Amino acid sequence: QVQLVESGGGSVQAGGSLRLSCAAAGRTFSNYAMGWFRQAPGKEREFVAAITWSGGMTYYADSVKGRFTISRDNAKNTVYLQMNSLKPEDTAVYYCAAKYTRGTGYYQNEWQYDYWGQGTQVTVSS
């Protein structure tokens, strides 16, 4: 079992920045590829970014590419999502997710992930 706890959400004006953190506990963090997803009101949850277990490769949704950066610190059992140039359409609950893997891939589908955090709210005002 892996427990994931997100933090760092909040309210910001358009053009601002936030840094989300997701702290993991329970298993060896470096055995897991990680991802960030988000769900806006009235919409389905969507992929945002993913990172391999080592942090060597990352992948982003087109809507956030160039503005968001995913990273991880395996010594701290934490994955981050740095969000810059925020837009009102980035408003959503952001979730981190973990997928057990012995490979080197990253994953962009919800069903591929084994564990989920409870989410943290991000609100961007215009």
PDB file of C-alpha atoms in Angstrom:
ATOM      1  CA  GLN A   1       0.000   0.000   0.000  1.00  0.00           C
ATOM      2  CA  VAL A   2       1.165   3.508  -0.849  1.00  0.00           C
ATOM      3  CA  GLN A   3      -0.277   6.613   0.744  1.00  0.00           C
ATOM      4  CA  LEU A   4      -0.109   9.818  -1.266  1.00  0.00           C
ATOM      5  CA  VAL A   5      -0.736  13.264   0.179  1.00  0.00           C
ATOM      6  CA  GLU A   6      -0.856  16.346  -2.045  1.00  0.00           C
ATOM      7  CA  SER A   7      -0.215  19.872  -0.836  1.00  0.00           C
ATOM      8  CA  GLY A   8       0.513  23.305  -2.234  1.00  0.00           C
ATOM      9  CA  GLY A   9      -2.800  24.117  -3.843  1.00  0.00           C
ATOM     10  CA  GLY A  10      -4.472  27.473  -3.434  1.00  0.00           C
ATOM     11  CA  SER A  11      -5.826  30.527  -5.202  1.00  0.00           C
ATOM     12  CA  VAL A  12      -3.741  32.606  -7.582  1.00  0.00           C
ATOM     13  CA  GLN A  13      -4.303  35.182 -10.264  1.00  0.00           C
ATOM     14  CA  ALA A  14      -3.788  34.403 -13.920  1.00  0.00           C
ATOM     15  CA  GLY A  15      -0.120  34.497 -14.825  1.00  0.00           C
ATOM     16  CA  GLY A  16       0.934  33.403 -11.368  1.00  0.00           C
ATOM     17  CA  SER A  17       2.670  30.260 -10.172  1.00  0.00           C
ATOM     18  CA  LEU A  18       2.097  27.445  -7.731  1.00  0.00           C
ATOM     19  CA  ARG A  19       4.146  24.421  -6.754  1.00  0.00           C
ATOM     20  CA  LEU A  20       2.302  21.253  -5.827  1.00  0.00           C
ATOM     21  CA  SER A  21       3.932  18.523  -3.777  1.00  0.00           C
ATOM     22  CA  CYS A  22       2.912  14.904  -3.344  1.00  0.00           C
ATOM     23  CA  ALA A  23       4.478  13.019  -0.446  1.00  0.00           C
ATOM     24  CA  ALA A  24       4.468   9.230  -0.598  1.00  0.00           C
ATOM     25  CA  ALA A  25       4.659   6.741   2.236  1.00  0.00           C
ATOM     26  CA  GLY A  26       4.427   3.011   2.631  1.00  0.00           C
ATOM     27  CA  ARG A  27       6.598   1.449  -0.059  1.00  0.00           C
ATOM     28  CA  THR A  28       9.864   2.102  -1.883  1.00  0.00           C
ATOM     29  CA  PHE A  29       9.130   5.314  -3.751  1.00  0.00           C
ATOM     30  CA  SER A  30      11.667   4.649  -6.483  1.00  0.00           C
ATOM     31  CA  ASN A  31       9.683   1.561  -7.545  1.00  0.00           C
ATOM     32  CA  TYR A  32       6.899   3.809  -8.767  1.00  0.00           C
ATOM     33  CA  ALA A  33       6.348   5.934 -11.811  1.00  0.00           C
ATOM     34  CA  MET A  34       4.319   9.002 -10.881  1.00  0.00           C
ATOM     35  CA  GLY A  35       1.714  11.153 -12.537  1.00  0.00           C
ATOM     36  CA  TRP A  36      -0.411  14.236 -12.002  1.00  0.00           C
ATOM     37  CA  PHE A  37      -4.024  14.462 -13.125  1.00  0.00           C
ATOM     38  CA  ARG A  38      -6.689  17.108 -12.675  1.00  0.00           C
ATOM     39  CA  GLN A  39     -10.451  17.357 -12.634  1.00  0.00           C
ATOM     40  CA  ALA A  40     -12.318  20.559 -13.292  1.00  0.00           C
ATOM     41  CA  PRO A  41     -15.956  21.036 -12.178  1.00  0.00           C
ATOM     42  CA  GLY A  42     -18.296  19.157 -14.473  1.00  0.00           C
ATOM     43  CA  LYS A  43     -15.474  17.535 -16.402  1.00  0.00           C
ATOM     44  CA  GLU A  44     -13.738  14.194 -16.404  1.00  0.00           C
ATOM     45  CA  ARG A  45     -10.361  13.765 -14.794  1.00  0.00           C
ATOM     46  CA  GLU A  46      -7.550  14.369 -17.283  1.00  0.00           C
ATOM     47  CA  PHE A  47      -3.859  13.658 -17.529  1.00  0.00           C
ATOM     48  CA  VAL A  48      -1.447  16.505 -16.782  1.00  0.00           C
ATOM     49  CA  ALA A  49       2.101  15.139 -16.474  1.00  0.00           C
ATOM     50  CA  ALA A  50       4.053  11.954 -15.799  1.00  0.00           C
ATOM     51  CA  ILE A  51       7.572  11.022 -14.749  1.00  0.00           C
ATOM     52  CA  THR A  52       9.558   7.807 -14.744  1.00  0.00           C
ATOM     53  CA  TRP A  53      10.820   6.207 -11.530  1.00  0.00           C
ATOM     54  CA  SER A  54      14.246   7.771 -11.958  1.00  0.00           C
ATOM     55  CA  GLY A  55      13.023  11.154 -13.102  1.00  0.00           C
ATOM     56  CA  GLY A  56      14.925  10.693 -16.329  1.00  0.00           C
ATOM     57  CA  MET A  57      11.922  11.100 -18.587  1.00  0.00           C
ATOM     58  CA  THR A  58       8.842  13.263 -18.370  1.00  0.00           C
ATOM     59  CA  TYR A  59       5.682  13.665 -20.425  1.00  0.00           C
ATOM     60  CA  TYR A  60       3.079  16.421 -20.530  1.00  0.00           C
ATOM     61  CA  ALA A  61      -0.385  17.083 -21.819  1.00  0.00           C
ATOM     62  CA  ASP A  62      -0.328  19.574 -24.678  1.00  0.00           C
ATOM     63  CA  SER A  63      -2.393  22.009 -22.613  1.00  0.00           C
ATOM     64  CA  VAL A  64       0.372  22.431 -20.010  1.00  0.00           C
ATOM     65  CA  LYS A  65       3.519  21.829 -22.046  1.00  0.00           C
ATOM     66  CA  GLY A  66       6.001  24.650 -21.589  1.00  0.00           C
ATOM     67  CA  ARG A  67       4.218  25.957 -18.470  1.00  0.00           C
ATOM     68  CA  PHE A  68       4.275  23.023 -16.029  1.00  0.00           C
ATOM     69  CA  THR A  69       7.244  20.955 -14.870  1.00  0.00           C
ATOM     70  CA  ILE A  70       7.075  17.620 -13.099  1.00  0.00           C
ATOM     71  CA  SER A  71      10.015  16.476 -11.003  1.00  0.00           C
ATOM     72  CA  ARG A  72      10.753  14.096  -8.162  1.00  0.00           C
ATOM     73  CA  ASP A  73      13.131  13.660  -5.261  1.00  0.00           C
ATOM     74  CA  ASN A  74      13.386   9.965  -4.429  1.00  0.00           C
ATOM     75  CA  ALA A  75      15.373  10.710  -1.276  1.00  0.00           C
ATOM     76  CA  LYS A  76      12.388  12.716   0.006  1.00  0.00           C
ATOM     77  CA  ASN A  77       9.700  10.398  -1.417  1.00  0.00           C
ATOM     78  CA  THR A  78       8.119  13.394  -3.096  1.00  0.00           C
ATOM     79  CA  VAL A  79       6.966  14.361  -6.572  1.00  0.00           C
ATOM     80  CA  TYR A  80       6.399  17.989  -7.544  1.00  0.00           C
ATOM     81  CA  LEU A  81       4.427  19.904 -10.122  1.00  0.00           C
ATOM     82  CA  GLN A  82       5.705  23.405 -10.763  1.00  0.00           C
ATOM     83  CA  MET A  83       2.953  25.393 -12.472  1.00  0.00           C
ATOM     84  CA  ASN A  84       3.824  28.698 -14.123  1.00  0.00           C
ATOM     85  CA  SER A  85       1.831  31.112 -16.281  1.00  0.00           C
ATOM     86  CA  LEU A  86      -1.374  29.775 -14.806  1.00  0.00           C
ATOM     87  CA  LYS A  87      -4.629  30.307 -16.662  1.00  0.00           C
ATOM     88  CA  PRO A  88      -8.232  30.247 -15.421  1.00  0.00           C
ATOM     89  CA  GLU A  89      -8.718  26.996 -17.347  1.00  0.00           C
ATOM     90  CA  ASP A  90      -6.117  25.370 -15.077  1.00  0.00           C
ATOM     91  CA  THR A  91      -8.625  25.595 -12.228  1.00  0.00           C
ATOM     92  CA  ALA A  92      -9.237  22.061 -10.970  1.00  0.00           C
ATOM     93  CA  VAL A  93      -8.576  19.570  -8.232  1.00  0.00           C
ATOM     94  CA  TYR A  94      -5.118  18.142  -8.833  1.00  0.00           C
ATOM     95  CA  TYR A  95      -4.333  14.536  -7.984  1.00  0.00           C
ATOM     96  CA  CYS A  96      -1.067  12.668  -7.869  1.00  0.00           C
ATOM     97  CA  ALA A  97      -0.932   8.972  -8.688  1.00  0.00           C
ATOM     98  CA  ALA A  98       1.594   6.158  -8.390  1.00  0.00           C
ATOM     99  CA  LYS A  99       2.161   3.149 -10.575  1.00  0.00           C
ATOM    100  CA  TYR A 100       4.316   0.238  -9.485  1.00  0.00           C
ATOM    101  CA  THR A 101       6.824  -0.535 -12.213  1.00  0.00           C
ATOM    102  CA  ARG A 102      10.109  -2.253 -12.807  1.00  0.00           C
ATOM    103  CA  GLY A 103      10.383  -0.642 -16.191  1.00  0.00           C
ATOM    104  CA  THR A 104      11.454   2.754 -17.403  1.00  0.00           C
ATOM    105  CA  GLY A 105       8.195   4.032 -18.782  1.00  0.00           C
ATOM    106  CA  TYR A 106       5.778   6.799 -17.927  1.00  0.00           C
ATOM    107  CA  TYR A 107       2.021   6.520 -18.028  1.00  0.00           C
ATOM    108  CA  GLN A 108      -0.772   8.842 -19.070  1.00  0.00           C
ATOM    109  CA  ASN A 109      -3.929   6.809 -18.481  1.00  0.00           C
ATOM    110  CA  GLU A 110      -5.853   6.744 -15.203  1.00  0.00           C
ATOM    111  CA  TRP A 111      -6.389   3.003 -15.307  1.00  0.00           C
ATOM    112  CA  GLN A 112      -2.653   2.383 -15.360  1.00  0.00           C
ATOM    113  CA  TYR A 113      -2.126   3.809 -11.869  1.00  0.00           C
ATOM    114  CA  ASP A 114      -2.349   1.839  -8.649  1.00  0.00           C
ATOM    115  CA  TYR A 115      -2.637   4.531  -5.966  1.00  0.00           C
ATOM    116  CA  TRP A 116      -4.139   7.998  -5.766  1.00  0.00           C
ATOM    117  CA  GLY A 117      -3.979  10.954  -3.433  1.00  0.00           C
ATOM    118  CA  GLN A 118      -7.000  12.853  -2.139  1.00  0.00           C
ATOM    119  CA  GLY A 119      -6.388  15.883  -4.327  1.00  0.00           C
ATOM    120  CA  THR A 120      -5.606  19.552  -3.788  1.00  0.00           C
ATOM    121  CA  GLN A 121      -7.633  22.468  -5.141  1.00  0.00           C
ATOM    122  CA  VAL A 122      -6.075  24.975  -7.524  1.00  0.00           C
ATOM    123  CA  THR A 123      -8.101  28.058  -8.408  1.00  0.00           C
ATOM    124  CA  VAL A 124      -6.892  30.576 -10.971  1.00  0.00           C
ATOM    125  CA  SER A 125      -8.779  33.843 -11.266  1.00  0.00           C
ATOM    126  CA  SER A 126      -8.725  36.158 -14.255  1.00  0.00           C
TER     127      SER A 126
END
